[in-house]
mmCIF file of C-alpha atoms and ligand atoms in Angstrom:
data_model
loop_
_atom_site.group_PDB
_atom_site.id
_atom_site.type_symbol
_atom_site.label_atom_id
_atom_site.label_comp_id
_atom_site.label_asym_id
_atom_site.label_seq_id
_atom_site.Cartn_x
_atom_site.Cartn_y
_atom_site.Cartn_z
ATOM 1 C CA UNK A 1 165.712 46.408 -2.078
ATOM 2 C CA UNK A 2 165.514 50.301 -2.960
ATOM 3 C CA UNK A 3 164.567 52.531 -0.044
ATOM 4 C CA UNK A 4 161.070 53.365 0.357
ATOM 5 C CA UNK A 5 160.048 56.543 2.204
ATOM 6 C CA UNK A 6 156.675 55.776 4.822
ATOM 7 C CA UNK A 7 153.588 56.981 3.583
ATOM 8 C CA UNK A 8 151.873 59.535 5.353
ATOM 9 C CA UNK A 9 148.698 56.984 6.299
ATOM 10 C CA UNK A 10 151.314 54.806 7.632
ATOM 11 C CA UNK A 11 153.189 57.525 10.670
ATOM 12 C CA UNK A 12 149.721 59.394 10.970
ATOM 13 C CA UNK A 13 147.498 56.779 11.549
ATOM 14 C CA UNK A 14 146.924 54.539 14.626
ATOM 15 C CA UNK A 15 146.419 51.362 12.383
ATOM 16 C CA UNK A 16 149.485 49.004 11.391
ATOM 17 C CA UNK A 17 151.411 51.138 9.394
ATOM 18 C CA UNK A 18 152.394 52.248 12.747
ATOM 19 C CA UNK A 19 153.888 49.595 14.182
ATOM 20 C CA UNK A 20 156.525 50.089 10.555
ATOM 21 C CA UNK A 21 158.116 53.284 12.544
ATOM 22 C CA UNK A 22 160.804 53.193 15.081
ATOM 23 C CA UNK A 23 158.877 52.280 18.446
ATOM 24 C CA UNK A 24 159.781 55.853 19.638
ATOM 25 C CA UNK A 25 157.866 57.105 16.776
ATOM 26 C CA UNK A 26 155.080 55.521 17.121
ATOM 27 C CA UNK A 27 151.916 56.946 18.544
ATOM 28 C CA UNK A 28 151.093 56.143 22.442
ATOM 29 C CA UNK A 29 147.778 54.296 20.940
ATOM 30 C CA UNK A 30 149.900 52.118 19.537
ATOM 31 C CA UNK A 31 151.623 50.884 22.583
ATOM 32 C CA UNK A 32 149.971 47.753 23.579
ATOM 33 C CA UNK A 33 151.266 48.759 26.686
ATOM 34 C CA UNK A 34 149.510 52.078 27.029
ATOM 35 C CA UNK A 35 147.497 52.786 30.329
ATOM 36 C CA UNK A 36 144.073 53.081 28.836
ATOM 37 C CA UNK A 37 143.234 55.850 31.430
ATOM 38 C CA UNK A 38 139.592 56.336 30.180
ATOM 39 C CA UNK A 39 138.873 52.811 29.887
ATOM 40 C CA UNK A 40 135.305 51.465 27.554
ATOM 41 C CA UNK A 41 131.321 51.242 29.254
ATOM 42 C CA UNK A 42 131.474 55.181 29.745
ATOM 43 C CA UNK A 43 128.516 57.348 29.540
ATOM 44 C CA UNK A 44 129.833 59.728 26.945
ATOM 45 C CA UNK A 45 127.290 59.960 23.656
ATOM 46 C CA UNK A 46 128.536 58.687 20.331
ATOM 47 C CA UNK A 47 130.758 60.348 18.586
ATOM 48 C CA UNK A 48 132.117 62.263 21.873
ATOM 49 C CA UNK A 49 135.029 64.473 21.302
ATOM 50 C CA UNK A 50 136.202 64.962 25.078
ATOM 51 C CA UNK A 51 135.876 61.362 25.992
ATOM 52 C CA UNK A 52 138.418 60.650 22.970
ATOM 53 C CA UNK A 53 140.275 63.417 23.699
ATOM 54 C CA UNK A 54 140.785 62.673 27.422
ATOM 55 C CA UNK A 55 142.030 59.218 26.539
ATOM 56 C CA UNK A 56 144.746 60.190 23.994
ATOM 57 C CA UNK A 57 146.124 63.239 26.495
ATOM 58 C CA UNK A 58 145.649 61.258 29.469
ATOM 59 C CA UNK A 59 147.437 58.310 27.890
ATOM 60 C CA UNK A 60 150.572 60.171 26.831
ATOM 61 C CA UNK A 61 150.782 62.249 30.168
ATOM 62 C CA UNK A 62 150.443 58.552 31.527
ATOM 63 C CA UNK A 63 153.263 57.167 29.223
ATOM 64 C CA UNK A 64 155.507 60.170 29.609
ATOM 65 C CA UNK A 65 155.188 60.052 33.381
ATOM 66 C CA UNK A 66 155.871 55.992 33.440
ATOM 67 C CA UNK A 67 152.513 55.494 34.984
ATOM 68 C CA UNK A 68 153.196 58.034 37.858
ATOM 69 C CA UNK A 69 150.359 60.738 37.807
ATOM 70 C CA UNK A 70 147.284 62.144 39.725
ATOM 71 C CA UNK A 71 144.522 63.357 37.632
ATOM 72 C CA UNK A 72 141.872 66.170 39.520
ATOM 73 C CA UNK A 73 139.117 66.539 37.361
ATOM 74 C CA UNK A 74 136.096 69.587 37.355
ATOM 75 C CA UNK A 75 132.941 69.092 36.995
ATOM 76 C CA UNK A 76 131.115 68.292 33.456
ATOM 77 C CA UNK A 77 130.500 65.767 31.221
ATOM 78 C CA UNK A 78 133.590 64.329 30.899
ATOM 79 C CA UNK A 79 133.568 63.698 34.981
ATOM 80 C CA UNK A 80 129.915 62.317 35.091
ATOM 81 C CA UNK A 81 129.931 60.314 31.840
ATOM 82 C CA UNK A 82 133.030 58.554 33.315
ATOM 83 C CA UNK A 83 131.773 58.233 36.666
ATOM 84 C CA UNK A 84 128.339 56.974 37.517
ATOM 85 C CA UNK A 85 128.233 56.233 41.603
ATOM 86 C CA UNK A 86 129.794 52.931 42.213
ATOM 87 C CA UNK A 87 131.938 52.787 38.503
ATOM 88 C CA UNK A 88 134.393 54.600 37.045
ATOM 89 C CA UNK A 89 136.092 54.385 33.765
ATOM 90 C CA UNK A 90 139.175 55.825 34.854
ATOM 91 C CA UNK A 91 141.658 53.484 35.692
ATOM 92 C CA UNK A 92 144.581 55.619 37.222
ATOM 93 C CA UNK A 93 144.298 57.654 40.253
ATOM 94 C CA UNK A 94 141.720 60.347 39.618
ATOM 95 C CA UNK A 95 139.832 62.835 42.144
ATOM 96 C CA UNK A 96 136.880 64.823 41.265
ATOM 97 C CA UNK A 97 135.691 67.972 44.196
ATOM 98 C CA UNK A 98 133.996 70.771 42.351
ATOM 99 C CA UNK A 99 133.133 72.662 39.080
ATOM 100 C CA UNK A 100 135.034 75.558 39.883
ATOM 101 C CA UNK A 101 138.253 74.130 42.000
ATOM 102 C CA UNK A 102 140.002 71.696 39.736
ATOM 103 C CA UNK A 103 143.459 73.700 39.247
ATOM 104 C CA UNK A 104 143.448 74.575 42.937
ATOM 105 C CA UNK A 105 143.159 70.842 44.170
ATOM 106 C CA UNK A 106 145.795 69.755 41.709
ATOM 107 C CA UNK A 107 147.817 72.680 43.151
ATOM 108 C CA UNK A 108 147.481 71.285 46.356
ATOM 109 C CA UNK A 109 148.357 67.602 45.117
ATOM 110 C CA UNK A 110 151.730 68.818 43.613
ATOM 111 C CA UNK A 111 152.242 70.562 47.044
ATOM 112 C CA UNK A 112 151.382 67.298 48.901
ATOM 113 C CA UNK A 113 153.835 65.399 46.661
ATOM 114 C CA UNK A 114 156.837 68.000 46.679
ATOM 115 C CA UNK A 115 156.252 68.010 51.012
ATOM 116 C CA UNK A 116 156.348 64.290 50.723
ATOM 117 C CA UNK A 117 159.499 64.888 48.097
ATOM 118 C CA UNK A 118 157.785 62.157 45.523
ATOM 119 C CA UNK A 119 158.384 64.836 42.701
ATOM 120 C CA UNK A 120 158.720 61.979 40.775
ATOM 121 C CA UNK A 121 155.117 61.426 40.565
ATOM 122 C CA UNK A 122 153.143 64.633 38.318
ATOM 123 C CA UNK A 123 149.851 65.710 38.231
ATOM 124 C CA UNK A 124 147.256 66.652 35.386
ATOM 125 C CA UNK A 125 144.282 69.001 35.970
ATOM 126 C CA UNK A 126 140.857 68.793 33.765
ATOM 127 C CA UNK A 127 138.199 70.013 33.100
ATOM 128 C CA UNK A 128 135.763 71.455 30.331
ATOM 129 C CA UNK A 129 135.594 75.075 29.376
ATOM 130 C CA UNK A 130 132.618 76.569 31.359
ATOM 131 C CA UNK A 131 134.833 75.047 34.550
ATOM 132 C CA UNK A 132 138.126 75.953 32.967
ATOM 133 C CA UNK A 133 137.536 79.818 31.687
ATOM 134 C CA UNK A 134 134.671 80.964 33.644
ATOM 135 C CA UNK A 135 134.336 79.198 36.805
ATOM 136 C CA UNK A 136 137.537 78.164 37.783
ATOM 137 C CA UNK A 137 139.660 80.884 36.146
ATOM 138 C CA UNK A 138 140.167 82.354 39.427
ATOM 139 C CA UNK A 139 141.876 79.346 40.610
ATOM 140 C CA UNK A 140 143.387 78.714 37.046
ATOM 141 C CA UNK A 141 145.127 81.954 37.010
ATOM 142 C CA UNK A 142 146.593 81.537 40.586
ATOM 143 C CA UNK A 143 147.962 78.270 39.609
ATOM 144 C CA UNK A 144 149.427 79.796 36.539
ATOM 145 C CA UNK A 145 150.638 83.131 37.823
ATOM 146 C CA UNK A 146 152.179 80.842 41.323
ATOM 147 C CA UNK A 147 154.148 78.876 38.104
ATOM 148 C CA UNK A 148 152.890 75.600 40.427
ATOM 149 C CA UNK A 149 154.463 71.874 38.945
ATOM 150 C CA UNK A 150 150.857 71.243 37.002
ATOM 151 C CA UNK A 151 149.583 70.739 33.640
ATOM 152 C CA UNK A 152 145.761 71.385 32.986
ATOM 153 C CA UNK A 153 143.998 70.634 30.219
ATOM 154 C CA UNK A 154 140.775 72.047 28.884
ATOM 155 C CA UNK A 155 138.507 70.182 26.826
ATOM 156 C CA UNK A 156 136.965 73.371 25.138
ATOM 157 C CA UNK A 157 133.242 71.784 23.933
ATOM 158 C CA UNK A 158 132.158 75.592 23.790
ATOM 159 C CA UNK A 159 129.490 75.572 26.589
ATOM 160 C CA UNK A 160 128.594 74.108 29.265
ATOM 161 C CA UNK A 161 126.890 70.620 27.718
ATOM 162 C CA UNK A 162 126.846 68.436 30.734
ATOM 163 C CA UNK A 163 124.103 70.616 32.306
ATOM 164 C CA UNK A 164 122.181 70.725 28.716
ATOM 165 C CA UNK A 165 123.916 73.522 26.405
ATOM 166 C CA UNK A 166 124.235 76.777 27.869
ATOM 167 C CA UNK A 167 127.115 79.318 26.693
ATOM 168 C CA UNK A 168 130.186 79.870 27.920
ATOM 169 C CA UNK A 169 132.863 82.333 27.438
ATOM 170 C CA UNK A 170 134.066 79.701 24.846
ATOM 171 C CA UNK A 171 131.083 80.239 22.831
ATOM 172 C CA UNK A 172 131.680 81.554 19.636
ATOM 173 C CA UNK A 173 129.716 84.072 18.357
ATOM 174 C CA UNK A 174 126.243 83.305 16.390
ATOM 175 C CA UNK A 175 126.362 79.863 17.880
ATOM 176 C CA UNK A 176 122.455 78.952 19.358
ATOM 177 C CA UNK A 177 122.378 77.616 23.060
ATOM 178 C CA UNK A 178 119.700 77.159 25.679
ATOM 179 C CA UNK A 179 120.667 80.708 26.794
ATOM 180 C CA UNK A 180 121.708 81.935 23.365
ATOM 181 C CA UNK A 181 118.309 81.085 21.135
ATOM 182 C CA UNK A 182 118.472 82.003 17.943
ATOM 183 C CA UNK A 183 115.782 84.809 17.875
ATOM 184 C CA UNK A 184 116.191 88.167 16.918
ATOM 185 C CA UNK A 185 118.338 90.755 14.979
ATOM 186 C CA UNK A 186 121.837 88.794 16.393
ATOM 187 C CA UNK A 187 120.497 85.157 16.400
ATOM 188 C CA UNK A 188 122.425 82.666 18.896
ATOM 189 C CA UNK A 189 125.660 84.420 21.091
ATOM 190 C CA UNK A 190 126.352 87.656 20.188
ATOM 191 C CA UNK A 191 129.496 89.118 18.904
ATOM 192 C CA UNK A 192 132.378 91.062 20.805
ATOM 193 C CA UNK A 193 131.852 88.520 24.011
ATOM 194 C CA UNK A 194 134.168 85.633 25.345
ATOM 195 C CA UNK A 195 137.688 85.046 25.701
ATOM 196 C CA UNK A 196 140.672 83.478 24.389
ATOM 197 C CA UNK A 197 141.871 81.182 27.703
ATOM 198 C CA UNK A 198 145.086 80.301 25.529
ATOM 199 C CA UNK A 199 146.414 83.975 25.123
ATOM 200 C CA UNK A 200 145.351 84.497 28.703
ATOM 201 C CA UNK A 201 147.518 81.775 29.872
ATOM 202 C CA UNK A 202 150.125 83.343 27.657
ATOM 203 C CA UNK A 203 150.088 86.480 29.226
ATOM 204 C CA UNK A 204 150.971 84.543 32.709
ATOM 205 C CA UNK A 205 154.176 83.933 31.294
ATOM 206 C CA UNK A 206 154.293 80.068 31.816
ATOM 207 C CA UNK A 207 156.662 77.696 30.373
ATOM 208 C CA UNK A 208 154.310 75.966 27.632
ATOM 209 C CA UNK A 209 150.894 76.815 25.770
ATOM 210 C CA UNK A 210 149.320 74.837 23.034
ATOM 211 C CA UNK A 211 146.544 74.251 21.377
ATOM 212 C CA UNK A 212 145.079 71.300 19.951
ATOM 213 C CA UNK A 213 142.327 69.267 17.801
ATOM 214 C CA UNK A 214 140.899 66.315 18.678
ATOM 215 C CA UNK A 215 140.801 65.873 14.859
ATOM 216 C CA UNK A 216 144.607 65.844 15.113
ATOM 217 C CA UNK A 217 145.353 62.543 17.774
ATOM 218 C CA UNK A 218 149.210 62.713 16.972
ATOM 219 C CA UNK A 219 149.515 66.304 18.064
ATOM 220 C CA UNK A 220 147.607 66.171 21.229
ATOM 221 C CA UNK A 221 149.390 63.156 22.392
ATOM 222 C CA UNK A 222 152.930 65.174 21.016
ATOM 223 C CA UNK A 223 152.167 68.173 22.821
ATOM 224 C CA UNK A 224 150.936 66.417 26.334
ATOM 225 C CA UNK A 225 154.452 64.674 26.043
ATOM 226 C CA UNK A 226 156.246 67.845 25.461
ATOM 227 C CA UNK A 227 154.397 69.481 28.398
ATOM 228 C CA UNK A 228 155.343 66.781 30.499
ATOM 229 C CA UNK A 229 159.238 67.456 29.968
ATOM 230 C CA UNK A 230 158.910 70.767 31.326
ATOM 231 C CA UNK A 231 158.413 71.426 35.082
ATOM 232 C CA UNK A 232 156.044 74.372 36.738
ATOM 233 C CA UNK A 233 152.543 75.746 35.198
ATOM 234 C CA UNK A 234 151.575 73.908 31.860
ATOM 235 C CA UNK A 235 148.184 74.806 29.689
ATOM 236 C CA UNK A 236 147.114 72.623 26.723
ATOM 237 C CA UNK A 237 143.675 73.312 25.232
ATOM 238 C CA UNK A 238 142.048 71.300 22.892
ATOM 239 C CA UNK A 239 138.894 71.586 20.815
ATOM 240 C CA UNK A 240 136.697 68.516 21.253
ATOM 241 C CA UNK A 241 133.683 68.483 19.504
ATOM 242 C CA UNK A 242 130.351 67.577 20.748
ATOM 243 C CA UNK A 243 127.751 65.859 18.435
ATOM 244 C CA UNK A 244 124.805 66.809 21.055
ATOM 245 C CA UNK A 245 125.700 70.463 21.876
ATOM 246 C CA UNK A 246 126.796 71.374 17.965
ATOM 247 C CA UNK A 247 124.030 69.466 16.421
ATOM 248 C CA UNK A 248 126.395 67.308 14.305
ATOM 249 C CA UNK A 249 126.061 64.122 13.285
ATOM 250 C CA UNK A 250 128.336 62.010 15.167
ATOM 251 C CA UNK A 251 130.052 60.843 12.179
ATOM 252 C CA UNK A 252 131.045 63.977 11.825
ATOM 253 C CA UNK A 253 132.457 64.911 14.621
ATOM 254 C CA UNK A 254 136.142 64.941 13.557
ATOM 255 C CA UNK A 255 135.340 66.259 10.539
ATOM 256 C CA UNK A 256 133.760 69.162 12.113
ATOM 257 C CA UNK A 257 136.519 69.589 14.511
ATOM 258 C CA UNK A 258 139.263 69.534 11.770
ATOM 259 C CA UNK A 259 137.095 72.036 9.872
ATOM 260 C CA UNK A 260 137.548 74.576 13.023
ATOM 261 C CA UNK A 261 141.559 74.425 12.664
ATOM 262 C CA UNK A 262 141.347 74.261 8.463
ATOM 263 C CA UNK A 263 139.258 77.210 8.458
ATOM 264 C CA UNK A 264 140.756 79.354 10.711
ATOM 265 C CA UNK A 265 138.545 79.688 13.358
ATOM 266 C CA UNK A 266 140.497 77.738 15.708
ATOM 267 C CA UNK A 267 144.583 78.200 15.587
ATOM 268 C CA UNK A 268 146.593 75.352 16.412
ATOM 269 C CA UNK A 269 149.492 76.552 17.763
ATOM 270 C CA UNK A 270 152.538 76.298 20.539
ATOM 271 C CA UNK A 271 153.901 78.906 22.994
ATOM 272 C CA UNK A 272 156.820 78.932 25.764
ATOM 273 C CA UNK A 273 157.095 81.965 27.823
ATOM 274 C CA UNK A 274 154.479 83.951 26.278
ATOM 275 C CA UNK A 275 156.000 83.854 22.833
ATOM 276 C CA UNK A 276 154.536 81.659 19.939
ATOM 277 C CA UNK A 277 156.788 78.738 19.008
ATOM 278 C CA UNK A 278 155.150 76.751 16.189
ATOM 279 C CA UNK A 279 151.953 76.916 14.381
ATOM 280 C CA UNK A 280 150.096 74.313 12.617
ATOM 281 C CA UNK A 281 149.569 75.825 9.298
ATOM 282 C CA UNK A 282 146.333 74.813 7.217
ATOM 283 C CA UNK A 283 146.692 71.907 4.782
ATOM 284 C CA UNK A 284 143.804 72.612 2.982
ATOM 285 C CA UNK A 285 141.954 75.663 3.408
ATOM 286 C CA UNK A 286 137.714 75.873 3.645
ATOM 287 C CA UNK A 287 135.563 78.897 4.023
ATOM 288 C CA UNK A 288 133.694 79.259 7.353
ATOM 289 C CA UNK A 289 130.359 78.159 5.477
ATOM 290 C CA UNK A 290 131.578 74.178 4.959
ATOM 291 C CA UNK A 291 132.277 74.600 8.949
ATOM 292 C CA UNK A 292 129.021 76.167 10.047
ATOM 293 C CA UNK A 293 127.095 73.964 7.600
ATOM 294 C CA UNK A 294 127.173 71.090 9.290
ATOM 295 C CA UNK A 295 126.553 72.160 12.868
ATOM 296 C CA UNK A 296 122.416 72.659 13.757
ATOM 297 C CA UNK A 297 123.379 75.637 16.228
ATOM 298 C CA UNK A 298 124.453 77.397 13.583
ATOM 299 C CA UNK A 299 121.293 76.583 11.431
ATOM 300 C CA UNK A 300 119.707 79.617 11.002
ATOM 301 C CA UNK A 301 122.076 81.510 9.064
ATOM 302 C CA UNK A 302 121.576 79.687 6.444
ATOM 303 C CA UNK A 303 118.092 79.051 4.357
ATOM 304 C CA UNK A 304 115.729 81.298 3.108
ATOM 305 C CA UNK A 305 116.733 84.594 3.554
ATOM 306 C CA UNK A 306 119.977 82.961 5.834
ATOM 307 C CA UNK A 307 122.142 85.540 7.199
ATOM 308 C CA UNK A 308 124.968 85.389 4.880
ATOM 309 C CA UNK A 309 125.929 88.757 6.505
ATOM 310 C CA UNK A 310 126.959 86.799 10.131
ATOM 311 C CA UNK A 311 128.499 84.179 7.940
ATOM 312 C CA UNK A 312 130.620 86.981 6.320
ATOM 313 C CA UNK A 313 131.529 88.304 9.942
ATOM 314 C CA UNK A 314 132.479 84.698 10.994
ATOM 315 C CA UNK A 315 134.946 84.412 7.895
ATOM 316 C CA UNK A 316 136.189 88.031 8.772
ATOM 317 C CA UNK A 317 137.170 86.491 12.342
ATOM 318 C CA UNK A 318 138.462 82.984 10.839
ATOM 319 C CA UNK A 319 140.643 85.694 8.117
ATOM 320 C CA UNK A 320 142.068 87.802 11.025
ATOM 321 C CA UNK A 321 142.991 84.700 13.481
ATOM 322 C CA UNK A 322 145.118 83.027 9.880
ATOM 323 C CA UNK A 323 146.421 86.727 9.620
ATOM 324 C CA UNK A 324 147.366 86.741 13.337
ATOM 325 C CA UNK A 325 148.984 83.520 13.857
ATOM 326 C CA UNK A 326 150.211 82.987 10.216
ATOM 327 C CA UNK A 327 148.537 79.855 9.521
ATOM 328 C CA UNK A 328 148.895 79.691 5.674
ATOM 329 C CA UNK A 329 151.975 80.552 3.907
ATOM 330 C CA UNK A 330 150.298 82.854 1.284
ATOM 331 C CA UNK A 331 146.978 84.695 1.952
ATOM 332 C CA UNK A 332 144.733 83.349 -1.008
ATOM 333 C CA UNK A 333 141.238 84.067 -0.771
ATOM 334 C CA UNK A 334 139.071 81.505 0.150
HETATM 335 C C1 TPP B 1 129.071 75.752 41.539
HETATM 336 C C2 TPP B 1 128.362 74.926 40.520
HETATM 337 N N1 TPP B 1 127.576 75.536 39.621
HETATM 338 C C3 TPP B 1 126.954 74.825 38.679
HETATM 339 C C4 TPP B 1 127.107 73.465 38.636
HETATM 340 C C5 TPP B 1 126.343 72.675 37.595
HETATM 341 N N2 TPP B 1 127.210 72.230 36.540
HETATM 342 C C6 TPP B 1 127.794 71.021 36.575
HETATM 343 S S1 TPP B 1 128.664 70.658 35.201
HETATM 344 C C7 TPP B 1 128.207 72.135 34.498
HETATM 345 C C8 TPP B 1 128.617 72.480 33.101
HETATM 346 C C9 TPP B 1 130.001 72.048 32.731
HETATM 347 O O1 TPP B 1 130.398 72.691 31.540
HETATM 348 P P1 TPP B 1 131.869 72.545 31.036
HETATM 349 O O2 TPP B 1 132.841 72.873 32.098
HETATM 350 O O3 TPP B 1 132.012 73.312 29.771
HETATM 351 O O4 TPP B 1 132.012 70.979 30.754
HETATM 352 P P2 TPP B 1 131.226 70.099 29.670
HETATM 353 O O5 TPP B 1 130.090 69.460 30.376
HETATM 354 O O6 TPP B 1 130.806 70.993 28.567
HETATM 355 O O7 TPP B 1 132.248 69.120 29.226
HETATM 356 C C10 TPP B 1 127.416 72.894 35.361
HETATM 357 C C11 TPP B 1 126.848 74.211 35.050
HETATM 358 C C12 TPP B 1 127.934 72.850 39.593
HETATM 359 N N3 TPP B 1 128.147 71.532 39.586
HETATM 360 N N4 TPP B 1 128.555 73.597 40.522
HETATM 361 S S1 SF4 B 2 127.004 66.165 25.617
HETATM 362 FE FE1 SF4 B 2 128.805 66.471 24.289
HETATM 363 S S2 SF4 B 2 130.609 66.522 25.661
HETATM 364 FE FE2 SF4 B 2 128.856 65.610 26.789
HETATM 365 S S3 SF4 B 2 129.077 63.392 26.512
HETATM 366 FE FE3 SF4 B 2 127.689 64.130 24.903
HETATM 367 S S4 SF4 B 2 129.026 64.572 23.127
HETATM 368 FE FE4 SF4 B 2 130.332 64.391 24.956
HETATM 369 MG MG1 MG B 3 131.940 72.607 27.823
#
C-alpha cells in the first residue's frame, strides 16, 4: 500500500486521528491515562477559556512530571469556579492562600521539597493576570530574578473577571470594563497604559518564556512539557478568553482567541535566556476589525459614527507587534 502522509486534522486534533500518530506524538488529551487535573461539575461559565486552559497545561505539567507536582493557585476565577467550600475539581495536590502570593508560596514549596531532597517532585504556580502582573508581580519578580525551581502560568483573561470585570494592566487599550466605561473622547482603557508580563519576565533572564493560545491546545500542552525539562524560574502565559468579560458568545470563544494571535495583537512566541527562540507565525492573517467585532467591550467603536480612528490605532499596534516579533514572512497589508 503507497505511503500516505497524516492529514493535518488527524496530528492537530484531539479526536481519533490521533490515536494514528506514534503514542509520543500524540497529544496528552489523548492519553486515556492523563490526570484530568481540572476534573467536570466546575463553576466556570460556558465557553470558559481558563478552565480549558488550566486543564490542558495542568495535564501536560502532570504527564511530564509522572504525576509528581504541587499546584499553588492565586486568587480568581479559575480558583473559585473550581473550588466551592467542601468540593473541588482539582484532583492533584493543589493549595490556594491569597490573590497576591501565589509565586511566593510555590517558592516556598520548591524550597520545602529541595530541604526534604524530593526534587523529584515539581511545582506549578497559577493564577490570572490581575494576580499575576499587578498584584503579585512583586512576588513574581522575586521568584524569577531568585531563578527558584518553578513554573507559573498566567491565564491572561485581561482583567480581573472573577470580581465582575475591572481592568488590569493586561487590559488592552479601548477595551470597556466596570472601571473603563466606554464614555468619553477615549471610550473604554485608554492607550499608552499596561504592560507586557512576557518581556518583563524576559528581562529577568530566566531559562524559558512562552506564550500561548488557548485556541492553540497542542502548543500549550508542547510548551508546558518543554518548560518542564528545564530546571529553575519558568513563565508560560497564555491568552484564555472569557465569554462574560469580552462579551462573546461562548461559541466563540476560540475563535476569538485565535483571532488575537492571527491578527497580531497577541504574539505567540518562545524565549530562553531573554532571547526569542521561535515564533508562531500567522497562518492566515485578519485585520483587527474581524477581532474587535465580535467582542461587546469593544462595541462602541463601531456603529454610527464608530470610531474607526481607535480601530486604526489598534491595527497600528497589531502591525508593530507582527513587525516586532516577525510573525508573517512578508509584510502584506491587511
Ligand atoms: C488583596 C485582595 N484584593 C482583592 C481581592 C478580590 N479579588 C479576588 S479575585 C480578584 C480578581 C482576579 O482577577 P485575575 O487575577 O485577573 O483572575 P480572573 O478572575 O480574571 O481569572 C479580586 C480583585 C482579594 N481576594 N484579595
Ligand atoms: S468570568 Fe470569564 S474567566 Fe471567569 S469563569 Fe466566566 S468565562 Fe471563565
Ligand atoms: Mg483576569
Amino acid at each position: 500500500m503507497p505511503h500516505q502522509p497524516l492529514k493535518f486534522y488527524q496530528s492537530g486534533s484531539f479526536v481519533a486521528g490521533n490515536r494514528l500518530l506514534d503514542p509520543e506524538q500524540r497529544s496528552v488529551q489523548a492519553d486515556t491515562g492523563r490526570s484530568n487535573s481540572l476534573t467536570s461539575g466546575h463553576r466556570a461559565c460556558q465557553g470558559c477559556g481558563e478552565a480549558l486552559g488550566a486543564r490542558y497545561a495542568l495535564d501536560a505539567a502532570m504527564k511530564a512530571t509522572g504525576g509528581q507536582m504541587i499546584a499553588a493557585n492565586a486568587t480568581g476565577c479559575l480558583e473559585v469556579f473550581s473550588t466551592p467550600y467542601p468540593e473541588s475539581s482539582w484532583q492533584i495536590p493543589w493549595v490556594h492562600s491569597l490573590f497576591g502570593n501565589a509565586p511566593a508560596v510555590s517558592t516556598g514549596i520548591a524550597a520545602a521539597l529541595k530541604a526534604k531532597g524530593r526534587e523529584d517532585v515539581r511545582v506549578v504556580g497559577q493564577g490570572g493576570d490581575g494576580g499575576t502582573v499587578d498584584i503579585g508581580f512583586a512576588c513574581l519578580s522575586g521568584m524569577f530574578e531568585r531563578n527558584d525551581d518553578v513554573l507559573y502560568v498566567c491565564y491572561d483573561n485581561e482583567a480581573y473577571m472573577n470580581t465582575g470585570v475591572q481592568r488590569s494592566g493586561a487590559t488592552p487599550p479601548a477595551a470597556r470594563t466596570m472601571t473603563t466605561q466606554a464614555v468619553g473622547d477615549e471610550p473604554g482603557n485608554v492607550f499608552g497604559q499596561g504592560k507586557s508580563a512576557p518581556l518583563i519576565a524576559m528581562a529577568h533572564d530566566i531559562p524559558y518564556v512562552a506564550t500561548a493560545t488557548v485556541a492553540d491546545l497542542r502548543d500549550v500542552e508542547a510548551k508546558i512539557t518543554r518548560a518542564m525539562e528545564i530546571r529553575g524560574a519558568r513563565y508560560v502565559h497564555i491568552l484564555v478568553s472569557c465569554p462574560l468579560g469580552w462579551g462573546c458568545a461562548s461559541k466563540d470563544s476560540l475563535k476569538v482567541a485565535r483571532l488575537a494571535k492571527e491578527t497580531g495583537l497577541f504574539p505567540v512566541f518562545e524565549a530562553e535566556r531573554s532571547e526569542v527562540s521561535s515564533v508562531s507565525k500567522i497562518r492566515h492573517r485578519a485585520p483587527v476589525e474581524e477581532y474587535l467585532r465580535l467582542q461587546r467591550r469593544y462595541a462602541h467603536l463601531f456603529g454610527d459614527p464608530g470610531r474607526p480612528d481607535i480601530v486604526a490605532r489598534i491595527q497600528a499596534d497589531a502591525d508593530r507587534n507582527i513587525r516586532r516579533f516577525g510573525l508573517v514572512d512578508e509584510e502584506v497589508p491587511v
